[in-house]
PDB file of C-alpha atoms in Angstrom:
ATOM      1  CA  MET A   1     121.896  85.009 118.568  1.00 50.00           C
ATOM      2  CA  ARG A   2     122.176  85.207 122.368  1.00 52.00           C
ATOM      3  CA  THR A   3     120.029  82.852 124.439  1.00 47.00           C
ATOM      4  CA  ALA A   4     117.466  84.157 126.922  1.00 45.00           C
ATOM      5  CA  ALA A   5     119.724  83.082 129.788  1.00 47.00           C
ATOM      6  CA  GLU A   6     122.661  85.034 128.372  1.00 52.00           C
ATOM      7  CA  LEU A   7     120.546  88.144 127.845  1.00 46.00           C
ATOM      8  CA  ALA A   8     119.134  87.839 131.359  1.00 49.00           C
ATOM      9  CA  ALA A   9     122.651  87.719 132.771  1.00 55.00           C
ATOM     10  CA  ILE A  10     123.499  90.921 130.908  1.00 55.00           C
ATOM     11  CA  ASP A  11     120.182  92.685 131.554  1.00 52.00           C
ATOM     12  CA  PRO A  12     118.296  91.761 134.771  1.00 48.00           C
ATOM     13  CA  HIS A  13     115.138  93.360 133.319  1.00 46.00           C
ATOM     14  CA  PHE A  14     115.067  90.921 130.388  1.00 44.00           C
ATOM     15  CA  ASP A  15     111.821  88.928 130.262  1.00 45.00           C
ATOM     16  CA  ALA A  16     112.044  85.585 128.454  1.00 43.00           C
ATOM     17  CA  ASP A  17     108.232  85.529 128.117  1.00 45.00           C
ATOM     18  CA  GLN A  18     108.014  88.774 126.148  1.00 45.00           C
ATOM     19  CA  THR A  19     106.778  88.728 122.549  1.00 50.00           C
ATOM     20  CA  PRO A  20     109.241  87.766 119.767  1.00 46.00           C
ATOM     21  CA  LEU A  21     109.103  91.322 118.389  1.00 48.00           C
ATOM     22  CA  ALA A  22     109.965  92.800 121.778  1.00 48.00           C
ATOM     23  CA  ALA A  23     112.733  90.249 122.270  1.00 44.00           C
ATOM     24  CA  GLU A  24     114.240  91.122 118.893  1.00 49.00           C
ATOM     25  CA  ALA A  25     114.002  94.843 119.663  1.00 51.00           C
ATOM     26  CA  ARG A  26     115.797  94.395 122.993  1.00 49.00           C
ATOM     27  CA  HIS A  27     118.406  92.202 121.316  1.00 50.00           C
ATOM     28  CA  SER A  28     118.997  94.955 118.737  1.00 55.00           C
ATOM     29  CA  VAL A  29     119.446  97.526 121.508  1.00 53.00           C
ATOM     30  CA  LEU A  30     122.000  95.341 123.265  1.00 51.00           C
ATOM     31  CA  MET A  31     123.924  94.913 120.027  1.00 53.00           C
ATOM     32  CA  ARG A  32     123.890  98.655 119.356  1.00 53.00           C
ATOM     33  CA  GLN A  33     125.340  99.204 122.832  1.00 50.00           C
ATOM     34  CA  GLY A  34     128.347  97.125 121.840  1.00 53.00           C
ATOM     35  CA  ILE A  35     127.683  94.046 123.949  1.00 49.00           C
ATOM     36  CA  GLN A  36     127.869  91.775 120.895  1.00 60.00           C
ATOM     37  CA  ARG A  37     131.399  93.010 120.211  1.00 72.00           C
ATOM     38  CA  GLU A  38     132.832  90.981 123.082  1.00 81.00           C
ATOM     39  CA  PRO A  39     135.931  88.995 121.939  1.00 84.00           C
ATOM     40  CA  VAL A  40     135.523  85.345 120.992  1.00 89.00           C
ATOM     41  CA  GLY A  41     138.002  82.495 121.310  1.00 91.00           C
ATOM     42  CA  ARG A  42     140.813  82.272 118.795  1.00 94.00           C
ATOM     43  CA  PRO A  43     141.207  79.237 116.487  1.00 95.00           C
ATOM     44  CA  ALA A  44     144.082  76.852 117.182  1.00 94.00           C
ATOM     45  CA  ALA A  45     145.626  77.688 113.800  1.00 95.00           C
ATOM     46  CA  THR A  46     145.134  80.178 110.981  1.00 97.00           C
ATOM     47  CA  ARG A  47     141.901  79.538 109.093  1.00 97.00           C
ATOM     48  CA  VAL A  48     142.385  80.273 105.382  1.00 97.00           C
ATOM     49  CA  PHE A  49     139.137  81.194 103.612  1.00 98.00           C
ATOM     50  CA  VAL A  50     138.643  81.533  99.870  1.00 97.00           C
ATOM     51  CA  VAL A  51     135.749  83.910  99.165  1.00 97.00           C
ATOM     52  CA  ALA A  52     134.607  83.098  95.641  1.00 94.00           C
ATOM     53  CA  ASN A  53     131.653  83.100  93.278  1.00 91.00           C
ATOM     54  CA  GLN A  54     132.118  83.488  89.549  1.00 85.00           C
ATOM     55  CA  LYS A  55     128.844  85.426  89.328  1.00 85.00           C
ATOM     56  CA  GLY A  56     129.401  89.140  89.840  1.00 83.00           C
ATOM     57  CA  GLY A  57     127.273  91.391  92.024  1.00 84.00           C
ATOM     58  CA  VAL A  58     126.498  88.881  94.773  1.00 89.00           C
ATOM     59  CA  GLY A  59     128.279  90.750  97.565  1.00 90.00           C
ATOM     60  CA  LYS A  60     131.520  88.793  97.457  1.00 94.00           C
ATOM     61  CA  THR A  61     133.970  91.641  98.081  1.00 96.00           C
ATOM     62  CA  THR A  62     131.505  93.397 100.387  1.00 96.00           C
ATOM     63  CA  SER A  63     131.216  90.253 102.502  1.00 96.00           C
ATOM     64  CA  THR A  64     134.980  89.750 102.521  1.00 97.00           C
ATOM     65  CA  VAL A  65     135.863  93.190 103.850  1.00 97.00           C
ATOM     66  CA  ASN A  66     132.985  93.465 106.317  1.00 97.00           C
ATOM     67  CA  ILE A  67     133.437  89.999 107.795  1.00 98.00           C
ATOM     68  CA  ALA A  68     137.178  90.687 108.039  1.00 98.00           C
ATOM     69  CA  ALA A  69     136.524  93.973 109.851  1.00 97.00           C
ATOM     70  CA  ALA A  70     133.931  92.323 112.096  1.00 97.00           C
ATOM     71  CA  LEU A  71     136.331  89.516 113.007  1.00 97.00           C
ATOM     72  CA  SER A  72     138.959  92.088 113.972  1.00 97.00           C
ATOM     73  CA  GLU A  73     136.376  93.759 116.243  1.00 96.00           C
ATOM     74  CA  LEU A  74     135.831  90.368 117.880  1.00 96.00           C
ATOM     75  CA  GLY A  75     139.503  90.186 118.844  1.00 95.00           C
ATOM     76  CA  GLN A  76     140.827  88.193 115.884  1.00 96.00           C
ATOM     77  CA  ARG A  77     143.967  88.989 113.876  1.00 97.00           C
ATOM     78  CA  VAL A  78     142.981  89.055 110.203  1.00 98.00           C
ATOM     79  CA  LEU A  79     144.796  89.233 106.868  1.00 98.00           C
ATOM     80  CA  VAL A  80     142.881  90.018 103.672  1.00 98.00           C
ATOM     81  CA  ILE A  81     144.497  89.127 100.343  1.00 98.00           C
ATOM     82  CA  ASP A  82     142.935  91.083  97.488  1.00 97.00           C
ATOM     83  CA  LEU A  83     143.151  88.890  94.398  1.00 96.00           C
ATOM     84  CA  ASP A  84     140.792  90.922  92.199  1.00 95.00           C
ATOM     85  CA  PRO A  85     142.501  93.285  89.693  1.00 94.00           C
ATOM     86  CA  GLN A  86     139.710  95.808  90.316  1.00 93.00           C
ATOM     87  CA  GLY A  87     141.075  96.250  93.840  1.00 95.00           C
ATOM     88  CA  ASN A  88     137.658  96.885  95.392  1.00 95.00           C
ATOM     89  CA  ALA A  89     138.585  95.208  98.671  1.00 96.00           C
ATOM     90  CA  SER A  90     141.645  97.445  98.907  1.00 97.00           C
ATOM     91  CA  THR A  91     139.461 100.503  98.297  1.00 95.00           C
ATOM     92  CA  ALA A  92     136.944  99.554 100.996  1.00 95.00           C
ATOM     93  CA  LEU A  93     139.734  98.989 103.516  1.00 96.00           C
ATOM     94  CA  ASN A  94     141.367 102.348 102.682  1.00 95.00           C
ATOM     95  CA  ILE A  95     144.551 100.714 101.353  1.00 96.00           C
ATOM     96  CA  GLU A  96     146.841 102.308  98.761  1.00 94.00           C
ATOM     97  CA  HIS A  97     146.616 100.313  95.515  1.00 94.00           C
ATOM     98  CA  ARG A  98     147.652 102.592  92.670  1.00 92.00           C
ATOM     99  CA  GLN A  99     149.469 100.996  89.740  1.00 92.00           C
ATOM    100  CA  GLY A 100     152.962 100.036  90.835  1.00 90.00           C
ATOM    101  CA  THR A 101     152.059  99.577  94.507  1.00 94.00           C
ATOM    102  CA  PRO A 102     153.566  96.301  95.788  1.00 96.00           C
ATOM    103  CA  GLY A 103     150.826  93.733  96.186  1.00 96.00           C
ATOM    104  CA  THR A 104     149.479  90.392  95.029  1.00 97.00           C
ATOM    105  CA  TYR A 105     150.889  90.853  91.527  1.00 96.00           C
ATOM    106  CA  ASP A 106     154.424  90.941  92.926  1.00 96.00           C
ATOM    107  CA  VAL A 107     153.736  87.884  95.074  1.00 96.00           C
ATOM    108  CA  LEU A 108     152.349  85.772  92.222  1.00 95.00           C
ATOM    109  CA  VAL A 109     154.574  86.880  89.340  1.00 94.00           C
ATOM    110  CA  ASP A 110     157.842  87.920  90.948  1.00 94.00           C
ATOM    111  CA  GLY A 111     157.830  85.661  94.002  1.00 94.00           C
ATOM    112  CA  VAL A 112     157.971  88.526  96.510  1.00 96.00           C
ATOM    113  CA  SER A 113     157.123  87.443 100.075  1.00 96.00           C
ATOM    114  CA  LEU A 114     153.774  88.393 101.600  1.00 96.00           C
ATOM    115  CA  ALA A 115     155.489  90.171 104.476  1.00 95.00           C
ATOM    116  CA  GLU A 116     156.981  92.709 102.054  1.00 97.00           C
ATOM    117  CA  VAL A 117     153.649  93.807 100.565  1.00 97.00           C
ATOM    118  CA  ILE A 118     151.332  93.789 103.595  1.00 97.00           C
ATOM    119  CA  GLN A 119     149.729  97.083 104.636  1.00 97.00           C
ATOM    120  CA  SER A 120     147.885  97.789 107.883  1.00 97.00           C
ATOM    121  CA  CYS A 121     144.257  98.884 107.658  1.00 96.00           C
ATOM    122  CA  PRO A 122     144.084 102.385 109.179  1.00 94.00           C
ATOM    123  CA  ASP A 123     140.562 101.855 110.560  1.00 92.00           C
ATOM    124  CA  CYS A 124     141.004  98.396 112.139  1.00 93.00           C
ATOM    125  CA  ASP A 125     143.864  97.734 114.535  1.00 90.00           C
ATOM    126  CA  MET A 126     144.022  93.976 113.971  1.00 95.00           C
ATOM    127  CA  LEU A 127     143.450  93.901 110.215  1.00 97.00           C
ATOM    128  CA  ASP A 128     146.178  93.750 107.529  1.00 98.00           C
ATOM    129  CA  VAL A 129     145.794  93.752 103.759  1.00 98.00           C
ATOM    130  CA  VAL A 130     147.723  92.607 100.692  1.00 98.00           C
ATOM    131  CA  PRO A 131     146.451  95.032  98.023  1.00 97.00           C
ATOM    132  CA  ALA A 132     145.627  94.330  94.384  1.00 96.00           C
ATOM    133  CA  THR A 133     146.542  96.713  91.579  1.00 94.00           C
ATOM    134  CA  ILE A 134     145.542  96.873  87.923  1.00 94.00           C
ATOM    135  CA  ASP A 135     148.871  95.135  87.187  1.00 92.00           C
ATOM    136  CA  LEU A 136     147.198  91.936  88.369  1.00 93.00           C
ATOM    137  CA  ALA A 137     145.011  91.932  85.249  1.00 90.00           C
ATOM    138  CA  GLY A 138     147.937  90.616  83.191  1.00 89.00           C
ATOM    139  CA  ALA A 139     149.125  88.105  85.763  1.00 90.00           C
ATOM    140  CA  GLU A 140     147.216  85.164  84.272  1.00 87.00           C
ATOM    141  CA  ILE A 141     148.970  85.617  80.925  1.00 90.00           C
ATOM    142  CA  GLU A 142     152.377  86.037  82.560  1.00 92.00           C
ATOM    143  CA  LEU A 143     151.903  82.904  84.652  1.00 89.00           C
ATOM    144  CA  VAL A 144     150.991  80.625  81.734  1.00 86.00           C
ATOM    145  CA  SER A 145     154.576  79.439  81.207  1.00 86.00           C
ATOM    146  CA  VAL A 146     155.483  79.285  84.922  1.00 87.00           C
ATOM    147  CA  VAL A 147     156.008  75.860  86.486  1.00 86.00           C
ATOM    148  CA  ALA A 148     153.421  75.005  89.196  1.00 87.00           C
ATOM    149  CA  ARG A 149     151.640  78.284  88.466  1.00 92.00           C
ATOM    150  CA  GLU A 150     148.500  77.231  90.343  1.00 93.00           C
ATOM    151  CA  GLY A 151     150.446  76.872  93.598  1.00 94.00           C
ATOM    152  CA  ARG A 152     152.185  80.267  93.724  1.00 95.00           C
ATOM    153  CA  LEU A 153     149.842  81.786  96.298  1.00 97.00           C
ATOM    154  CA  LYS A 154     149.851  78.703  98.515  1.00 97.00           C
ATOM    155  CA  LYS A 155     153.651  78.766  98.583  1.00 96.00           C
ATOM    156  CA  ALA A 156     153.665  82.433  99.600  1.00 97.00           C
ATOM    157  CA  ILE A 157     151.084  81.924 102.353  1.00 97.00           C
ATOM    158  CA  SER A 158     152.843  78.866 103.757  1.00 96.00           C
ATOM    159  CA  ALA A 159     156.102  80.812 103.941  1.00 96.00           C
ATOM    160  CA  HIS A 160     154.667  83.616 106.058  1.00 97.00           C
ATOM    161  CA  PRO A 161     155.856  83.253 109.672  1.00 96.00           C
ATOM    162  CA  LEU A 162     152.535  84.395 111.163  1.00 97.00           C
ATOM    163  CA  VAL A 163     150.419  81.808 109.335  1.00 97.00           C
ATOM    164  CA  GLY A 164     150.024  78.435 111.006  1.00 95.00           C
ATOM    165  CA  SER A 165     149.323  76.811 114.356  1.00 94.00           C
ATOM    166  CA  ALA A 166     149.787  78.409 117.745  1.00 92.00           C
ATOM    167  CA  ALA A 167     152.811  76.188 118.359  1.00 92.00           C
ATOM    168  CA  LEU A 168     154.562  77.238 115.143  1.00 93.00           C
ATOM    169  CA  ALA A 169     153.385  80.817 114.557  1.00 94.00           C
ATOM    170  CA  GLY A 170     152.952  81.938 118.158  1.00 92.00           C
ATOM    171  CA  GLU A 171     150.486  84.330 119.761  1.00 93.00           C
ATOM    172  CA  GLU A 172     151.046  86.990 117.082  1.00 94.00           C
ATOM    173  CA  ARG A 173     149.730  84.660 114.357  1.00 96.00           C
ATOM    174  CA  TYR A 174     146.904  85.546 112.019  1.00 97.00           C
ATOM    175  CA  ASP A 175     143.672  83.896 113.113  1.00 97.00           C
ATOM    176  CA  TYR A 176     141.908  84.371 109.765  1.00 98.00           C
ATOM    177  CA  LEU A 177     143.152  84.842 106.237  1.00 98.00           C
ATOM    178  CA  LEU A 178     140.496  85.826 103.680  1.00 98.00           C
ATOM    179  CA  ILE A 179     141.242  85.727  99.953  1.00 98.00           C
ATOM    180  CA  ASP A 180     138.935  87.893  97.831  1.00 97.00           C
ATOM    181  CA  CYS A 181     138.725  86.371  94.345  1.00 95.00           C
ATOM    182  CA  PRO A 182     137.741  87.943  91.015  1.00 93.00           C
ATOM    183  CA  PRO A 183     134.309  87.032  89.561  1.00 90.00           C
ATOM    184  CA  SER A 184     135.696  84.277  87.328  1.00 87.00           C
ATOM    185  CA  LEU A 185     137.131  80.765  87.494  1.00 85.00           C
ATOM    186  CA  GLY A 186     140.496  81.651  85.964  1.00 90.00           C
ATOM    187  CA  LEU A 187     144.053  81.135  87.160  1.00 93.00           C
ATOM    188  CA  LEU A 188     143.805  83.738  89.927  1.00 94.00           C
ATOM    189  CA  THR A 189     140.806  82.017  91.502  1.00 94.00           C
ATOM    190  CA  LEU A 190     142.476  78.651  90.986  1.00 94.00           C
ATOM    191  CA  ASN A 191     145.499  79.893  92.966  1.00 96.00           C
ATOM    192  CA  ALA A 192     143.159  80.826  95.792  1.00 96.00           C
ATOM    193  CA  LEU A 193     141.369  77.461  95.734  1.00 96.00           C
ATOM    194  CA  VAL A 194     144.693  75.646  95.939  1.00 96.00           C
ATOM    195  CA  ALA A 195     145.867  77.861  98.811  1.00 96.00           C
ATOM    196  CA  GLY A 196     142.748  77.723 100.975  1.00 96.00           C
ATOM    197  CA  ALA A 197     141.349  75.123 103.330  1.00 96.00           C
ATOM    198  CA  GLU A 198     137.857  76.586 103.623  1.00 96.00           C
ATOM    199  CA  MET A 199     135.616  78.181 101.055  1.00 96.00           C
ATOM    200  CA  MET A 200     133.061  80.902 101.698  1.00 96.00           C
ATOM    201  CA  ILE A 201     130.425  81.412  98.996  1.00 95.00           C
ATOM    202  CA  PRO A 202     128.238  84.539  99.104  1.00 94.00           C
ATOM    203  CA  ILE A 203     124.885  83.865  97.422  1.00 92.00           C
ATOM    204  CA  GLN A 204     122.464  86.622  96.562  1.00 89.00           C
ATOM    205  CA  ALA A 205     118.902  85.773  97.582  1.00 83.00           C
ATOM    206  CA  GLU A 206     117.612  85.901  94.012  1.00 82.00           C
ATOM    207  CA  TYR A 207     116.927  83.229  91.400  1.00 77.00           C
ATOM    208  CA  TYR A 208     119.789  84.058  89.038  1.00 76.00           C
ATOM    209  CA  ALA A 209     122.287  83.720  91.890  1.00 73.00           C
ATOM    210  CA  LEU A 210     121.670  79.969  91.911  1.00 76.00           C
ATOM    211  CA  GLU A 211     122.580  79.664  88.250  1.00 76.00           C
ATOM    212  CA  GLY A 212     126.243  78.836  87.836  1.00 73.00           C
ATOM    213  CA  LEU A 213     126.587  77.567  91.387  1.00 83.00           C
ATOM    214  CA  GLY A 214     126.818  74.034  90.020  1.00 82.00           C
ATOM    215  CA  GLN A 215     129.777  75.040  87.855  1.00 83.00           C
ATOM    216  CA  LEU A 216     131.517  76.581  90.853  1.00 88.00           C
ATOM    217  CA  LEU A 217     131.003  73.455  92.962  1.00 90.00           C
ATOM    218  CA  ALA A 218     132.222  71.272  90.075  1.00 90.00           C
ATOM    219  CA  THR A 219     135.406  73.349  89.957  1.00 90.00           C
ATOM    220  CA  VAL A 220     135.818  72.904  93.707  1.00 93.00           C
ATOM    221  CA  ASP A 221     135.469  69.132  93.298  1.00 94.00           C
ATOM    222  CA  MET A 222     138.081  69.162  90.547  1.00 93.00           C
ATOM    223  CA  VAL A 223     140.519  71.145  92.677  1.00 94.00           C
ATOM    224  CA  ARG A 224     139.884  68.843  95.622  1.00 95.00           C
ATOM    225  CA  ALA A 225     140.536  65.764  93.485  1.00 95.00           C
ATOM    226  CA  HIS A 226     143.733  66.945  91.794  1.00 94.00           C
ATOM    227  CA  LEU A 227     145.314  69.877  93.639  1.00 94.00           C
ATOM    228  CA  ASN A 228     143.979  70.478  97.157  1.00 96.00           C
ATOM    229  CA  PRO A 229     142.253  67.578  98.939  1.00 95.00           C
ATOM    230  CA  ASP A 230     141.823  69.714 102.086  1.00 94.00           C
ATOM    231  CA  LEU A 231     139.508  72.253 100.423  1.00 95.00           C
ATOM    232  CA  ALA A 232     135.956  72.267 101.800  1.00 95.00           C
ATOM    233  CA  VAL A 233     132.941  74.512 101.335  1.00 94.00           C
ATOM    234  CA  SER A 234     132.459  75.410 104.994  1.00 94.00           C
ATOM    235  CA  THR A 235     130.479  78.646 104.833  1.00 95.00           C
ATOM    236  CA  ILE A 236     127.664  80.009 102.671  1.00 95.00           C
ATOM    237  CA  VAL A 237     126.420  83.554 103.244  1.00 95.00           C
ATOM    238  CA  LEU A 238     123.029  84.751 102.025  1.00 94.00           C
ATOM    239  CA  THR A 239     123.433  88.371 100.917  1.00 94.00           C
ATOM    240  CA  MET A 240     121.123  91.201  99.816  1.00 91.00           C
ATOM    241  CA  TYR A 241     118.274  89.456 101.617  1.00 91.00           C
ATOM    242  CA  ASP A 242     114.899  91.185 101.404  1.00 89.00           C
ATOM    243  CA  ALA A 243     112.556  89.606 103.928  1.00 84.00           C
ATOM    244  CA  ARG A 244     109.567  91.330 102.325  1.00 86.00           C
ATOM    245  CA  THR A 245     109.678  89.157  99.191  1.00 88.00           C
ATOM    246  CA  ARG A 246     108.618  85.554  98.766  1.00 89.00           C
ATOM    247  CA  LEU A 247     111.416  85.059  96.241  1.00 87.00           C
ATOM    248  CA  ALA A 248     114.126  85.796  98.804  1.00 89.00           C
ATOM    249  CA  ALA A 249     112.497  83.463 101.321  1.00 89.00           C
ATOM    250  CA  GLY A 250     112.176  80.746  98.680  1.00 89.00           C
ATOM    251  CA  VAL A 251     115.799  81.028  97.578  1.00 87.00           C
ATOM    252  CA  ALA A 252     116.972  81.023 101.201  1.00 89.00           C
ATOM    253  CA  GLN A 253     114.918  77.921 101.959  1.00 90.00           C
ATOM    254  CA  GLU A 254     116.246  76.109  98.910  1.00 88.00           C
ATOM    255  CA  VAL A 255     119.850  76.966  99.762  1.00 89.00           C
ATOM    256  CA  ARG A 256     119.404  75.874 103.396  1.00 91.00           C
ATOM    257  CA  GLU A 257     117.748  72.598 102.388  1.00 89.00           C
ATOM    258  CA  HIS A 258     120.588  71.777 100.003  1.00 87.00           C
ATOM    259  CA  PHE A 259     123.592  72.925 102.056  1.00 89.00           C
ATOM    260  CA  GLY A 260     122.312  72.526 105.629  1.00 91.00           C
ATOM    261  CA  ASP A 261     124.661  73.725 108.367  1.00 92.00           C
ATOM    262  CA  GLN A 262     127.067  75.216 105.855  1.00 93.00           C
ATOM    263  CA  VAL A 263     124.669  78.157 105.510  1.00 94.00           C
ATOM    264  CA  LEU A 264     125.069  80.829 108.189  1.00 95.00           C
ATOM    265  CA  LYS A 265     121.937  81.462 110.242  1.00 94.00           C
ATOM    266  CA  THR A 266     122.495  85.187 109.745  1.00 94.00           C
ATOM    267  CA  ALA A 267     121.388  86.565 106.375  1.00 94.00           C
ATOM    268  CA  ILE A 268     122.762  89.922 105.253  1.00 95.00           C
ATOM    269  CA  PRO A 269     119.937  92.359 104.433  1.00 94.00           C
ATOM    270  CA  ARG A 270     119.904  94.895 101.633  1.00 91.00           C
ATOM    271  CA  SER A 271     121.342  98.071 103.098  1.00 90.00           C
ATOM    272  CA  VAL A 272     122.085 101.498 101.711  1.00 93.00           C
ATOM    273  CA  ARG A 273     124.774 101.969 104.360  1.00 94.00           C
ATOM    274  CA  VAL A 274     126.620  98.864 103.190  1.00 95.00           C
ATOM    275  CA  SER A 275     126.631 100.220  99.634  1.00 93.00           C
ATOM    276  CA  GLU A 276     127.694 103.721 100.686  1.00 94.00           C
ATOM    277  CA  ALA A 277     130.629 102.734 102.893  1.00 94.00           C
ATOM    278  CA  PRO A 278     133.222 101.913 100.143  1.00 93.00           C
ATOM    279  CA  SER A 279     132.825 105.378  98.602  1.00 92.00           C
ATOM    280  CA  TYR A 280     134.231 106.737 101.868  1.00 93.00           C
ATOM    281  CA  GLY A 281     137.072 104.198 101.941  1.00 92.00           C
ATOM    282  CA  GLN A 282     135.457 102.306 104.805  1.00 95.00           C
ATOM    283  CA  THR A 283     133.627  99.131 105.645  1.00 96.00           C
ATOM    284  CA  VAL A 284     130.129  99.462 107.055  1.00 96.00           C
ATOM    285  CA  MET A 285     131.586  98.332 110.398  1.00 95.00           C
ATOM    286  CA  THR A 286     133.266 101.729 110.809  1.00 94.00           C
ATOM    287  CA  TYR A 287     130.999 103.816 108.554  1.00 95.00           C
ATOM    288  CA  ASP A 288     127.825 103.062 110.495  1.00 95.00           C
ATOM    289  CA  PRO A 289     128.459 100.471 113.245  1.00 94.00           C
ATOM    290  CA  SER A 290     124.854 100.440 114.465  1.00 93.00           C
ATOM    291  CA  SER A 291     123.225  99.954 111.050  1.00 94.00           C
ATOM    292  CA  PRO A 292     121.379  96.696 110.283  1.00 94.00           C
ATOM    293  CA  GLY A 293     124.046  95.757 107.729  1.00 95.00           C
ATOM    294  CA  ALA A 294     126.895  96.205 110.205  1.00 95.00           C
ATOM    295  CA  LEU A 295     125.082  94.282 112.941  1.00 96.00           C
ATOM    296  CA  SER A 296     124.303  91.448 110.531  1.00 96.00           C
ATOM    297  CA  TYR A 297     127.920  91.150 109.393  1.00 97.00           C
ATOM    298  CA  LEU A 298     129.002  91.190 113.039  1.00 96.00           C
ATOM    299  CA  GLU A 299     126.644  88.311 113.810  1.00 96.00           C
ATOM    300  CA  ALA A 300     127.852  86.426 110.719  1.00 96.00           C
ATOM    301  CA  ALA A 301     131.463  86.887 111.803  1.00 97.00           C
ATOM    302  CA  ARG A 302     130.599  85.682 115.300  1.00 96.00           C
ATOM    303  CA  GLU A 303     129.027  82.537 113.833  1.00 96.00           C
ATOM    304  CA  ILE A 304     132.159  81.847 111.809  1.00 96.00           C
ATOM    305  CA  ALA A 305     134.421  82.457 114.781  1.00 95.00           C
ATOM    306  CA  ILE A 306     132.415  80.295 117.187  1.00 93.00           C
ATOM    307  CA  ARG A 307     132.515  77.378 114.745  1.00 85.00           C
ATOM    308  CA  GLY A 308     136.311  77.302 114.775  1.00 72.00           C
ATOM    309  CA  SER A 309     137.290  78.814 118.109  1.00 57.00           C
ATOM    310  CA  VAL A 310     139.054  77.165 121.016  1.00 52.00           C
ATOM    311  CA  ARG A 311     138.491  78.195 124.597  1.00 41.00           C
TER     312      ARG A 311
END
């Protein structure tokens, strides 16, 4: 959220003493005019996020693709790795992912390099995607007998020349790498947890969304203890937030009290536009850029970027 001083600098007619409702309305207008899409500073090195929650229907894939698209609008170079055999992230980003299309299956099972399977998102200039196909559904079985099977994705990411620090990967490096995981805690998700440094957990603002969170955090602790000591839960996103209900407010309060600054200040509201966008092969950022859902994801992406940016 912009401060009063920042808004005054942009709009000389801004009155810091106006009512909160009027201030929010003016802020919304400024955002709809594109002012909030100003670029932010890039991180010193590629930030690798694992977007995971074993509970389905919490907005995990939706958050992945929309935050990725929003980050690209903020001047960041982004790579999305679709690790879900359903390929929903690939669909939303308008990426070819029919059976046989080179993608994450080839990387994990056959050892193909990431560079060979990356596709550019047609709607976002600075966004690339590694698609997932239905072939990935059998990857866990095929990887059972493979040595160091839980580290296959990390090896592939580390080998990519555009992943790393500014000194090693240069100005063309990826600023953010987001891994969209399936709704389970199987070998695919384990590969992501080993490969990532930061974890983003979307939590639906309903009671059932809190169930199973303990199991997810226990898995994270196990991975941190035995396979990836650098893994940290850095970001929690409240999704499908309905401000009209006491339940949503109660869940949000409980999550914020437990996780503190890890929870983004921006909550993602329920939005028909967000749900409609994938059916058109788009994220809500391009489908309806001025909708409440798009503006909320843009603010969430800005929060994430500001936390790790360098000036």
